[in-house]
Amino acid sequence: MRRKIILGTAAIVVALVTVAVMEMTPLYTATAVVMLDQRKHNLEDSVALFSGLPADQSTIQNQIQILTSLELGGRVVDKEKLRDDPEFNPARGALPSFLSTLNPAHWFGMRKTEADAQQLDAERSAVIHRFLDRVSVSQIGLSTAMNVSFRSDNPRKAARLAAAIANAYVEDQLEAKFQATQKATQWLSGRISNLSKEAQLADAAVQQYKAEHNITTTANGVSVVDQQIADINGKLVAARTEMAELQANYDRLLALAKNGKASDSAQVLASPLIANLRAQETQLTSQMANLASKYGPRHPKMLDLEAQRQTLSDKINEEIQRFVSSAKNDVDVASSHVASLEASLRQAEAQGAGQNQANVQLTALQSAATSARAMYEAFLGRLNQTQGQEGIQTPDARIISNPEVPGAPSSPKKELAIGLSIPAGLVLGFILALIIERLDIGFRTTAELERLMGVPVLATVPEVELLTEGETPVKAADLISTKPLSAFAEAVRGLQLGLSLSNVDDSPKVILVSSSVPGEGKTTISLSLARSAARGGLTAVIVDGDLRRPTVAKAVGLTDIQNGIVETLAGKASLTDCLYKDPLSNALVLPCSSIPASPTDVLSSKAMQGLVARLRDAFDLVIIDTAPLLPVNDARILGPLADTCLLVVRWEKTPREAALNAMRLISDTHTPVAGIALARADNERFRYYSYGYQNYYSYSKYYSG
């Protein structure tokens, strides 16, 4: 089935593509190459007003939009007179042109109305849109070059119109530059006239303000008072610096003097007087050291030398104190100088306070005058530059490759389209087949069923159409007796063999046959198993365990039954009176002749257990056809009474979830599940999904019809 879907879909796709490409009109593509020119063509070193386009991606995309714009397309349409070309204006074809000659207005020159003008505008717009539909523009890599292509059913026309588009684009750029330059020149001229007047008025305002406020300035434009303040500030900074240095020197000497270390300062050490006094002090100290070994400290000579040394020490201290006083005096003088300069600065600032207020307004007027003059000069230079560019403007793009007449059509590519349609059709067919399979909720292969359910598939029973022999219909279960060599009968025998081999040591005698939902074919399987066993020489009985919707009697062909399983369980009839012989085999049938009020109570009764035990002793094989597992609990009640269970799953119809739930329900009763019967399989379709079944049907010649 999958193969048919895939191949059929592929064939349809190939056929449709073939027909489509054969019906297409061949189109030829010619291409011109246009490059944005970033070179500057200025005669002066200054930057021109319109000196080229930046070569970024946004600029290139903007140029592509211009090349495909209605404005540019309209120019080409008008220049090339494409409104008269039937390729772009079908109304100008042979038949429409002939019909237009029949219009009286064509011969008598009747005046065109406003409606006619609107019709012509609409016609032109339609032609432009058809023309632009054939235009394609693309950037070449990351360069500033663009392919400008045009498609036409005539190769020479394609080349001519591709060149026309490129030329129109270059001309449009040049014209836009000329117009922009002219507009800029006009605007600059008017603006310069106003700026000249503004600059003159600003200069006059500065001069008038200076005269009114008696403001004089030096040669460099600075006022006299400001110059004085600047000079005093300079002197004040120097005086403060000098005072700070003197104060630091004084503080250092004073600190050393307090600690008795003033003699260590550089100033003291540099004094010749102190150096001489220290030399004398050193000499006396040496003499005292020499006499100390001869005389005691109270000796007159020792006391005289000590008095001389003390006199020298006092002179040294007096000289040091003089250095400290001198440093203090230097600080006081410097401080007085700073105070004098500060007073002079305050006086100068007070003198210039009024003038400074006037200078604020003067500065504003001077700034305005300078700005006005600078603006005027800048615009004047721009005007001169723009006027110089008017005669030397060049476009920002140039044609670097003219279109050639194409030798072969660019579309449709018939061989390529048909070639690609084959794998495309196969892929589409595969996807379609996969979707169909995904949408299918049932089982198609025994491998899939066994993998999901966890038990073996004992047999695959084919679907058998209802046959007729004269006026009597032949049912599938009847083939066991009427056509014992048929594929259906062979499948049932395989199912019977699988059940017997499910437990080699103790072959099951009581077999429960059930399904997940109604309509799976369990009754047909049950009856077929009983008949097959009877034909093999076994004593077999089929019990209708579906007390809600009994179907065994109808399947066997029993019509007028008075007693059945309900009556024998209720003690109203003996088991012998309730057993009926199958018309097509030696199997016996225990049907359900009446539906009880509570089937669950009947099936779970002690009488039911006893009935199954009696049948087990009396027959070689007991087949119990039960109700489906999912709707009711009847099969789960009867499960523990059976040796094994056979679950019937309908091929391609039983939902996977339903089968899994049924398997779970019967497993919960601890009833052994011998396997699954995959019932009502389609003979023709099943072999596409199962290798084994395909070979099985290849041997169908061994089965008589």
mmCIF file of C-alpha atoms in Angstrom, residues 278-623:
data_model
loop_
_atom_site.group_PDB
_atom_site.id
_atom_site.type_symbol
_atom_site.label_atom_id
_atom_site.label_comp_id
_atom_site.label_asym_id
_atom_site.label_seq_id
_atom_site.Cartn_x
_atom_site.Cartn_y
_atom_site.Cartn_z
ATOM 1 C CA ARG A 278 82.295 76.650 67.513
ATOM 2 C CA ALA A 279 85.979 76.187 66.654
ATOM 3 C CA GLN A 280 86.977 78.098 69.823
ATOM 4 C CA GLU A 281 84.488 76.049 71.827
ATOM 5 C CA THR A 282 85.986 72.852 70.504
ATOM 6 C CA GLN A 283 89.533 74.000 71.425
ATOM 7 C CA LEU A 284 88.452 74.833 75.023
ATOM 8 C CA THR A 285 86.743 71.477 75.321
ATOM 9 C CA SER A 286 89.979 69.766 74.271
ATOM 10 C CA GLN A 287 92.038 71.725 76.858
ATOM 11 C CA MET A 288 89.588 70.837 79.589
ATOM 12 C CA ALA A 289 89.852 67.199 78.670
ATOM 13 C CA ASN A 290 93.657 67.318 78.904
ATOM 14 C CA LEU A 291 93.649 69.130 82.329
ATOM 15 C CA ALA A 292 90.905 66.914 83.743
ATOM 16 C CA SER A 293 93.466 64.168 84.358
ATOM 17 C CA LYS A 294 95.614 66.554 86.452
ATOM 18 C CA TYR A 295 93.039 68.760 88.180
ATOM 19 C CA GLY A 296 89.683 68.225 89.639
ATOM 20 C CA PRO A 297 86.529 70.004 88.419
ATOM 21 C CA ARG A 298 86.842 72.629 91.193
ATOM 22 C CA HIS A 299 90.386 73.619 90.284
ATOM 23 C CA PRO A 300 90.716 77.309 89.348
ATOM 24 C CA LYS A 301 92.067 76.524 85.907
ATOM 25 C CA MET A 302 89.208 74.134 85.220
ATOM 26 C CA LEU A 303 86.681 76.690 86.422
ATOM 27 C CA ASP A 304 88.265 79.402 84.247
ATOM 28 C CA LEU A 305 88.107 77.191 81.148
ATOM 29 C CA GLU A 306 84.463 76.284 81.957
ATOM 30 C CA ALA A 307 83.577 79.979 82.220
ATOM 31 C CA GLN A 308 85.207 80.686 78.842
ATOM 32 C CA ARG A 309 83.268 77.813 77.201
ATOM 33 C CA GLN A 310 79.992 79.071 78.673
ATOM 34 C CA THR A 311 80.697 82.539 77.279
ATOM 35 C CA LEU A 312 81.249 81.026 73.790
ATOM 36 C CA SER A 313 77.993 79.013 74.083
ATOM 37 C CA ASP A 314 76.048 82.154 75.014
ATOM 38 C CA LYS A 315 77.463 83.992 71.996
ATOM 39 C CA ILE A 316 76.450 81.085 69.718
ATOM 40 C CA ASN A 317 72.890 81.125 71.133
ATOM 41 C CA GLU A 318 72.682 84.897 70.693
ATOM 42 C CA GLU A 319 73.733 84.527 67.044
ATOM 43 C CA ILE A 320 71.132 81.792 66.509
ATOM 44 C CA GLN A 321 68.430 83.967 68.068
ATOM 45 C CA ARG A 322 69.457 86.728 65.691
ATOM 46 C CA PHE A 323 68.847 84.339 62.756
ATOM 47 C CA VAL A 324 65.344 83.538 64.102
ATOM 48 C CA SER A 325 64.505 87.220 64.548
ATOM 49 C CA SER A 326 65.741 87.999 61.044
ATOM 50 C CA ALA A 327 63.530 85.214 59.587
ATOM 51 C CA LYS A 328 60.532 86.583 61.518
ATOM 52 C CA ASN A 329 61.210 90.052 60.162
ATOM 53 C CA ASP A 330 61.362 88.703 56.570
ATOM 54 C CA VAL A 331 57.938 87.084 57.068
ATOM 55 C CA ASP A 332 56.447 90.330 58.355
ATOM 56 C CA VAL A 333 57.835 92.316 55.401
ATOM 57 C CA ALA A 334 56.483 89.775 52.880
ATOM 58 C CA SER A 335 53.080 89.784 54.615
ATOM 59 C CA SER A 336 52.925 93.573 54.376
ATOM 60 C CA HIS A 337 53.766 93.381 50.667
ATOM 61 C CA VAL A 338 50.982 90.846 50.054
ATOM 62 C CA ALA A 339 48.497 93.006 51.955
ATOM 63 C CA SER A 340 49.503 96.025 49.884
ATOM 64 C CA LEU A 341 48.990 94.129 46.602
ATOM 65 C CA GLU A 342 45.622 92.780 47.788
ATOM 66 C CA ALA A 343 44.505 96.310 48.592
ATOM 67 C CA SER A 344 45.617 97.482 45.151
ATOM 68 C CA LEU A 345 43.728 94.569 43.542
ATOM 69 C CA ARG A 346 40.545 95.408 45.438
ATOM 70 C CA GLN A 347 40.859 99.009 44.374
ATOM 71 C CA ALA A 348 41.366 98.035 40.702
ATOM 72 C CA GLU A 349 38.470 95.577 40.809
ATOM 73 C CA ALA A 350 36.218 98.184 42.385
ATOM 74 C CA GLN A 351 37.281 100.633 39.703
ATOM 75 C CA GLY A 352 36.484 98.140 36.926
ATOM 76 C CA ALA A 353 33.258 96.749 38.437
ATOM 77 C CA GLY A 354 31.063 99.123 36.499
ATOM 78 C CA GLN A 355 33.029 98.577 33.332
ATOM 79 C CA ASN A 356 32.777 94.791 33.725
ATOM 80 C CA GLN A 357 28.999 94.997 33.787
ATOM 81 C CA ALA A 358 29.150 96.806 30.510
ATOM 82 C CA ASN A 359 31.652 94.267 29.180
ATOM 83 C CA VAL A 360 29.122 91.445 29.674
ATOM 84 C CA GLN A 361 26.781 92.987 27.165
ATOM 85 C CA LEU A 362 29.736 93.944 24.961
ATOM 86 C CA THR A 363 30.957 90.348 24.938
ATOM 87 C CA ALA A 364 27.530 89.138 23.901
ATOM 88 C CA LEU A 365 27.423 91.693 21.096
ATOM 89 C CA GLN A 366 30.931 90.777 19.941
ATOM 90 C CA SER A 367 30.077 87.046 20.003
ATOM 91 C CA ALA A 368 26.952 87.656 17.952
ATOM 92 C CA ALA A 369 28.928 89.727 15.465
ATOM 93 C CA THR A 370 31.633 87.044 15.171
ATOM 94 C CA SER A 371 29.047 84.287 14.666
ATOM 95 C CA ALA A 372 27.206 86.298 12.039
ATOM 96 C CA ARG A 373 30.441 86.997 10.172
ATOM 97 C CA ALA A 374 31.548 83.332 10.347
ATOM 98 C CA MET A 375 28.144 82.133 9.129
ATOM 99 C CA TYR A 376 28.226 84.599 6.259
ATOM 100 C CA GLU A 377 31.730 83.551 5.179
ATOM 101 C CA ALA A 378 30.872 79.821 5.431
ATOM 102 C CA PHE A 379 27.766 80.186 3.264
ATOM 103 C CA LEU A 380 29.646 82.367 0.808
ATOM 104 C CA GLY A 381 32.317 79.683 0.433
ATOM 105 C CA ARG A 382 29.650 76.991 0.002
ATOM 106 C CA LEU A 383 27.917 79.049 -2.672
ATOM 107 C CA ASN A 384 31.146 79.489 -4.637
ATOM 108 C CA GLN A 385 31.850 75.774 -4.316
ATOM 109 C CA THR A 386 28.341 74.767 -5.404
ATOM 110 C CA GLN A 387 28.387 77.092 -8.398
ATOM 111 C CA GLY A 388 31.679 75.541 -9.433
ATOM 112 C CA GLN A 389 30.114 72.064 -9.343
ATOM 113 C CA GLU A 390 27.165 72.840 -11.595
ATOM 114 C CA GLY A 391 29.058 72.188 -14.800
ATOM 115 C CA ILE A 392 31.028 69.110 -13.699
ATOM 116 C CA GLN A 393 28.402 66.867 -12.043
ATOM 117 C CA THR A 394 28.766 63.134 -12.720
ATOM 118 C CA PRO A 395 26.427 60.282 -11.727
ATOM 119 C CA ASP A 396 27.193 58.089 -8.736
ATOM 120 C CA ALA A 397 26.752 54.933 -10.829
ATOM 121 C CA ARG A 398 28.075 53.692 -14.136
ATOM 122 C CA ILE A 399 27.363 50.762 -16.419
ATOM 123 C CA ILE A 400 30.304 48.351 -16.332
ATOM 124 C CA SER A 401 28.705 45.590 -18.438
ATOM 125 C CA ASN A 402 26.125 46.013 -21.197
ATOM 126 C CA PRO A 403 23.542 43.239 -21.638
ATOM 127 C CA GLU A 404 24.115 40.601 -24.289
ATOM 128 C CA VAL A 405 21.393 38.947 -26.362
ATOM 129 C CA PRO A 406 20.678 35.614 -24.604
ATOM 130 C CA GLY A 407 21.097 32.514 -26.728
ATOM 131 C CA ALA A 408 18.797 30.227 -24.722
ATOM 132 C CA PRO A 409 15.677 30.739 -22.621
ATOM 133 C CA SER A 410 16.197 31.168 -18.897
ATOM 134 C CA SER A 411 12.816 29.727 -18.006
ATOM 135 C CA PRO A 412 11.244 27.346 -17.802
ATOM 136 C CA LYS A 413 14.152 24.940 -17.284
ATOM 137 C CA LYS A 414 12.222 21.930 -18.493
ATOM 138 C CA GLU A 415 14.822 19.221 -17.916
ATOM 139 C CA LEU A 416 15.663 20.538 -14.469
ATOM 140 C CA ALA A 417 12.017 20.942 -13.462
ATOM 141 C CA ILE A 418 11.080 17.444 -14.627
ATOM 142 C CA GLY A 419 14.228 15.990 -13.080
ATOM 143 C CA LEU A 420 13.546 17.618 -9.733
ATOM 144 C CA SER A 421 9.894 16.616 -9.847
ATOM 145 C CA ILE A 422 10.855 12.935 -9.594
ATOM 146 C CA PRO A 423 12.599 13.081 -6.180
ATOM 147 C CA ALA A 424 10.119 15.719 -5.048
ATOM 148 C CA GLY A 425 7.224 13.438 -5.970
ATOM 149 C CA LEU A 426 8.854 10.501 -4.195
ATOM 150 C CA VAL A 427 9.452 12.580 -1.075
ATOM 151 C CA LEU A 428 5.898 13.911 -1.182
ATOM 152 C CA GLY A 429 4.574 10.388 -1.653
ATOM 153 C CA PHE A 430 6.644 9.120 1.239
ATOM 154 C CA ILE A 431 5.385 11.941 3.462
ATOM 155 C CA LEU A 432 1.803 11.266 2.374
ATOM 156 C CA ALA A 433 2.185 7.550 3.075
ATOM 157 C CA LEU A 434 3.731 8.336 6.444
ATOM 158 C CA ILE A 435 0.860 10.675 7.319
ATOM 159 C CA ILE A 436 -1.687 8.037 6.318
ATOM 160 C CA GLU A 437 0.070 5.491 8.489
ATOM 161 C CA ARG A 438 0.268 7.912 11.397
ATOM 162 C CA LEU A 439 -3.424 8.634 11.114
ATOM 163 C CA ASP A 440 -4.123 4.894 11.130
ATOM 164 C CA ILE A 441 -4.781 3.828 14.723
ATOM 165 C CA GLY A 442 -4.703 0.059 14.192
ATOM 166 C CA PHE A 443 -2.113 -2.691 13.771
ATOM 167 C CA ARG A 444 -0.793 -3.681 10.353
ATOM 168 C CA THR A 445 2.019 -6.106 11.116
ATOM 169 C CA THR A 446 2.423 -8.987 13.524
ATOM 170 C CA ALA A 447 5.799 -7.601 14.602
ATOM 171 C CA GLU A 448 4.219 -4.323 15.659
ATOM 172 C CA LEU A 449 1.449 -6.132 17.529
ATOM 173 C CA GLU A 450 3.827 -8.494 19.346
ATOM 174 C CA ARG A 451 6.193 -5.651 20.278
ATOM 175 C CA LEU A 452 3.401 -3.583 21.792
ATOM 176 C CA MET A 453 1.379 -6.339 23.483
ATOM 177 C CA GLY A 454 4.234 -8.520 24.716
ATOM 178 C CA VAL A 455 2.635 -11.836 23.633
ATOM 179 C CA PRO A 456 2.978 -13.781 20.362
ATOM 180 C CA VAL A 457 0.605 -13.558 17.432
ATOM 181 C CA LEU A 458 -0.501 -17.177 16.988
ATOM 182 C CA ALA A 459 -2.049 -16.662 13.561
ATOM 183 C CA THR A 460 -3.155 -14.058 11.075
ATOM 184 C CA VAL A 461 -6.666 -14.876 9.936
ATOM 185 C CA PRO A 462 -7.670 -13.334 6.592
ATOM 186 C CA GLU A 463 -10.875 -11.453 5.920
ATOM 187 C CA VAL A 464 -13.409 -13.553 4.013
ATOM 188 C CA GLU A 465 -16.162 -11.914 2.008
ATOM 189 C CA LEU A 466 -19.674 -13.286 2.453
ATOM 190 C CA LEU A 467 -20.112 -15.848 -0.288
ATOM 191 C CA THR A 468 -23.322 -17.378 -1.622
ATOM 192 C CA GLU A 469 -24.036 -20.808 -2.977
ATOM 193 C CA GLY A 470 -27.362 -20.485 -4.653
ATOM 194 C CA GLU A 471 -29.634 -18.871 -2.105
ATOM 195 C CA THR A 472 -27.642 -19.952 0.985
ATOM 196 C CA PRO A 473 -24.936 -17.540 2.259
ATOM 197 C CA VAL A 474 -21.570 -19.023 3.182
ATOM 198 C CA LYS A 475 -19.967 -17.479 6.270
ATOM 199 C CA ALA A 476 -16.262 -17.428 7.102
ATOM 200 C CA ALA A 477 -16.574 -20.037 9.867
ATOM 201 C CA ASP A 478 -18.350 -22.345 7.422
ATOM 202 C CA LEU A 479 -15.144 -22.618 5.350
ATOM 203 C CA ILE A 480 -13.696 -24.922 8.025
ATOM 204 C CA SER A 481 -16.175 -27.550 6.872
ATOM 205 C CA THR A 482 -17.001 -26.520 3.309
ATOM 206 C CA LYS A 483 -13.471 -25.557 2.166
ATOM 207 C CA PRO A 484 -11.030 -27.138 4.621
ATOM 208 C CA LEU A 485 -8.032 -26.408 2.352
ATOM 209 C CA SER A 486 -8.710 -22.670 2.089
ATOM 210 C CA ALA A 487 -6.340 -20.056 3.464
ATOM 211 C CA PHE A 488 -8.866 -19.215 6.166
ATOM 212 C CA ALA A 489 -9.090 -22.836 7.337
ATOM 213 C CA GLU A 490 -5.297 -23.156 7.325
ATOM 214 C CA ALA A 491 -4.982 -20.011 9.450
ATOM 215 C CA VAL A 492 -7.459 -21.429 12.002
ATOM 216 C CA ARG A 493 -5.502 -24.692 12.167
ATOM 217 C CA GLY A 494 -2.350 -22.667 12.808
ATOM 218 C CA LEU A 495 -4.197 -20.834 15.560
ATOM 219 C CA GLN A 496 -5.302 -24.152 17.083
ATOM 220 C CA LEU A 497 -1.732 -25.437 16.955
ATOM 221 C CA GLY A 498 -0.413 -22.300 18.605
ATOM 222 C CA LEU A 499 -2.914 -22.672 21.446
ATOM 223 C CA SER A 500 -1.974 -26.296 22.063
ATOM 224 C CA LEU A 501 1.750 -25.419 22.063
ATOM 225 C CA SER A 502 1.290 -22.518 24.472
ATOM 226 C CA ASN A 503 1.650 -25.078 27.275
ATOM 227 C CA VAL A 504 3.379 -28.251 26.080
ATOM 228 C CA ASP A 505 3.231 -30.001 29.447
ATOM 229 C CA ASP A 506 -0.470 -29.393 29.995
ATOM 230 C CA SER A 507 -2.330 -28.487 26.827
ATOM 231 C CA PRO A 508 -5.146 -26.045 27.634
ATOM 232 C CA LYS A 509 -8.667 -27.486 27.502
ATOM 233 C CA VAL A 510 -10.780 -24.476 28.477
ATOM 234 C CA ILE A 511 -9.998 -21.514 26.225
ATOM 235 C CA LEU A 512 -11.474 -18.063 26.796
ATOM 236 C CA VAL A 513 -11.866 -16.089 23.546
ATOM 237 C CA SER A 514 -12.361 -12.337 23.900
ATOM 238 C CA SER A 515 -11.563 -8.994 22.298
ATOM 239 C CA SER A 516 -11.237 -5.374 23.338
ATOM 240 C CA VAL A 517 -14.329 -4.030 21.539
ATOM 241 C CA PRO A 518 -17.219 -5.527 19.548
ATOM 242 C CA GLY A 519 -16.891 -6.396 15.865
ATOM 243 C CA GLU A 520 -13.380 -7.873 16.062
ATOM 244 C CA GLY A 521 -14.433 -11.368 14.849
ATOM 245 C CA LYS A 522 -14.092 -13.285 18.122
ATOM 246 C CA THR A 523 -17.287 -15.313 17.603
ATOM 247 C CA THR A 524 -16.130 -16.387 14.141
ATOM 248 C CA ILE A 525 -12.734 -17.366 15.609
ATOM 249 C CA SER A 526 -14.399 -19.258 18.497
ATOM 250 C CA LEU A 527 -16.723 -21.235 16.214
ATOM 251 C CA SER A 528 -13.920 -21.918 13.735
ATOM 252 C CA LEU A 529 -11.674 -23.297 16.502
ATOM 253 C CA ALA A 530 -14.438 -25.615 17.742
ATOM 254 C CA ARG A 531 -15.170 -26.899 14.242
ATOM 255 C CA SER A 532 -11.480 -27.364 13.449
ATOM 256 C CA ALA A 533 -10.977 -29.369 16.655
ATOM 257 C CA ALA A 534 -14.031 -31.503 15.886
ATOM 258 C CA ARG A 535 -12.726 -32.218 12.386
ATOM 259 C CA GLY A 536 -9.477 -33.331 14.028
ATOM 260 C CA GLY A 537 -11.293 -35.919 16.088
ATOM 261 C CA LEU A 538 -11.569 -34.019 19.346
ATOM 262 C CA THR A 539 -14.746 -33.571 21.303
ATOM 263 C CA ALA A 540 -15.348 -29.848 21.320
ATOM 264 C CA VAL A 541 -18.024 -27.547 22.641
ATOM 265 C CA ILE A 542 -18.467 -23.795 22.132
ATOM 266 C CA VAL A 543 -20.104 -21.911 24.996
ATOM 267 C CA ASP A 544 -21.795 -18.557 24.418
ATOM 268 C CA GLY A 545 -20.441 -16.587 27.384
ATOM 269 C CA ASP A 546 -21.760 -13.247 26.087
ATOM 270 C CA LEU A 547 -25.035 -13.120 28.003
ATOM 271 C CA ARG A 548 -25.706 -9.524 26.989
ATOM 272 C CA ARG A 549 -25.496 -9.859 23.208
ATOM 273 C CA PRO A 550 -25.340 -13.569 22.410
ATOM 274 C CA THR A 551 -24.228 -14.325 18.820
ATOM 275 C CA VAL A 552 -23.108 -17.977 18.781
ATOM 276 C CA ALA A 553 -26.548 -19.410 17.950
ATOM 277 C CA LYS A 554 -26.925 -17.068 14.996
ATOM 278 C CA ALA A 555 -23.400 -17.837 13.775
ATOM 279 C CA VAL A 556 -24.079 -21.585 13.919
ATOM 280 C CA GLY A 557 -27.471 -21.229 12.294
ATOM 281 C CA LEU A 558 -29.640 -22.310 15.228
ATOM 282 C CA THR A 559 -32.989 -20.583 15.104
ATOM 283 C CA ASP A 560 -35.545 -22.170 17.433
ATOM 284 C CA ILE A 561 -33.814 -22.811 20.743
ATOM 285 C CA GLN A 562 -35.719 -23.073 24.002
ATOM 286 C CA ASN A 563 -32.971 -23.799 26.489
ATOM 287 C CA GLY A 564 -29.421 -22.630 26.881
ATOM 288 C CA ILE A 565 -26.713 -21.707 29.353
ATOM 289 C CA VAL A 566 -28.982 -19.500 31.460
ATOM 290 C CA GLU A 567 -31.563 -22.258 31.894
ATOM 291 C CA THR A 568 -29.052 -24.941 32.851
ATOM 292 C CA LEU A 569 -27.366 -22.605 35.359
ATOM 293 C CA ALA A 570 -30.769 -21.818 36.872
ATOM 294 C CA GLY A 571 -31.604 -25.541 37.085
ATOM 295 C CA LYS A 572 -34.550 -25.202 34.728
ATOM 296 C CA ALA A 573 -33.067 -27.600 32.166
ATOM 297 C CA SER A 574 -30.424 -30.263 32.126
ATOM 298 C CA LEU A 575 -27.084 -29.706 30.421
ATOM 299 C CA THR A 576 -27.947 -32.362 27.868
ATOM 300 C CA ASP A 577 -31.125 -30.541 26.877
ATOM 301 C CA CYS A 578 -29.161 -27.321 26.404
ATOM 302 C CA LEU A 579 -26.456 -28.724 24.090
ATOM 303 C CA TYR A 580 -27.049 -28.545 20.322
ATOM 304 C CA LYS A 581 -25.100 -30.166 17.559
ATOM 305 C CA ASP A 582 -23.326 -27.951 15.017
ATOM 306 C CA PRO A 583 -24.898 -28.590 11.575
ATOM 307 C CA LEU A 584 -21.468 -28.508 9.845
ATOM 308 C CA SER A 585 -19.341 -30.489 12.329
ATOM 309 C CA ASN A 586 -19.412 -32.800 15.311
ATOM 310 C CA ALA A 587 -18.903 -29.921 17.707
ATOM 311 C CA LEU A 588 -21.602 -29.145 20.262
ATOM 312 C CA VAL A 589 -22.992 -25.716 21.035
ATOM 313 C CA LEU A 590 -24.148 -24.323 24.380
ATOM 314 C CA PRO A 591 -26.033 -21.184 23.254
ATOM 315 C CA CYS A 592 -27.686 -18.377 25.204
ATOM 316 C CA SER A 593 -31.420 -18.539 24.618
ATOM 317 C CA SER A 594 -32.422 -15.716 26.983
ATOM 318 C CA ILE A 595 -30.765 -12.658 28.474
ATOM 319 C CA PRO A 596 -30.717 -12.653 32.302
ATOM 320 C CA ALA A 597 -31.455 -9.601 34.426
ATOM 321 C CA SER A 598 -27.916 -9.581 35.849
ATOM 322 C CA PRO A 599 -25.364 -11.325 33.606
ATOM 323 C CA THR A 600 -22.590 -10.522 36.083
ATOM 324 C CA ASP A 601 -24.300 -12.417 38.907
ATOM 325 C CA VAL A 602 -24.974 -15.387 36.643
ATOM 326 C CA LEU A 603 -21.375 -15.660 35.394
ATOM 327 C CA SER A 604 -19.867 -15.256 38.889
ATOM 328 C CA SER A 605 -22.138 -17.873 40.445
ATOM 329 C CA LYS A 606 -21.069 -21.244 41.849
ATOM 330 C CA ALA A 607 -23.247 -22.846 39.207
ATOM 331 C CA MET A 608 -21.074 -21.339 36.469
ATOM 332 C CA GLN A 609 -17.945 -22.738 38.082
ATOM 333 C CA GLY A 610 -19.574 -26.142 38.284
ATOM 334 C CA LEU A 611 -20.724 -25.963 34.657
ATOM 335 C CA VAL A 612 -17.195 -25.231 33.415
ATOM 336 C CA ALA A 613 -15.853 -28.102 35.535
ATOM 337 C CA ARG A 614 -18.413 -30.527 34.051
ATOM 338 C CA LEU A 615 -17.605 -29.391 30.502
ATOM 339 C CA ARG A 616 -13.861 -29.753 31.200
ATOM 340 C CA ASP A 617 -14.446 -33.383 32.203
ATOM 341 C CA ALA A 618 -16.789 -34.153 29.318
ATOM 342 C CA PHE A 619 -14.932 -32.567 26.380
ATOM 343 C CA ASP A 620 -11.415 -32.422 24.998
ATOM 344 C CA LEU A 621 -11.774 -28.705 24.179
ATOM 345 C CA VAL A 622 -14.090 -26.071 25.648
ATOM 346 C CA ILE A 623 -14.292 -22.732 23.796
#
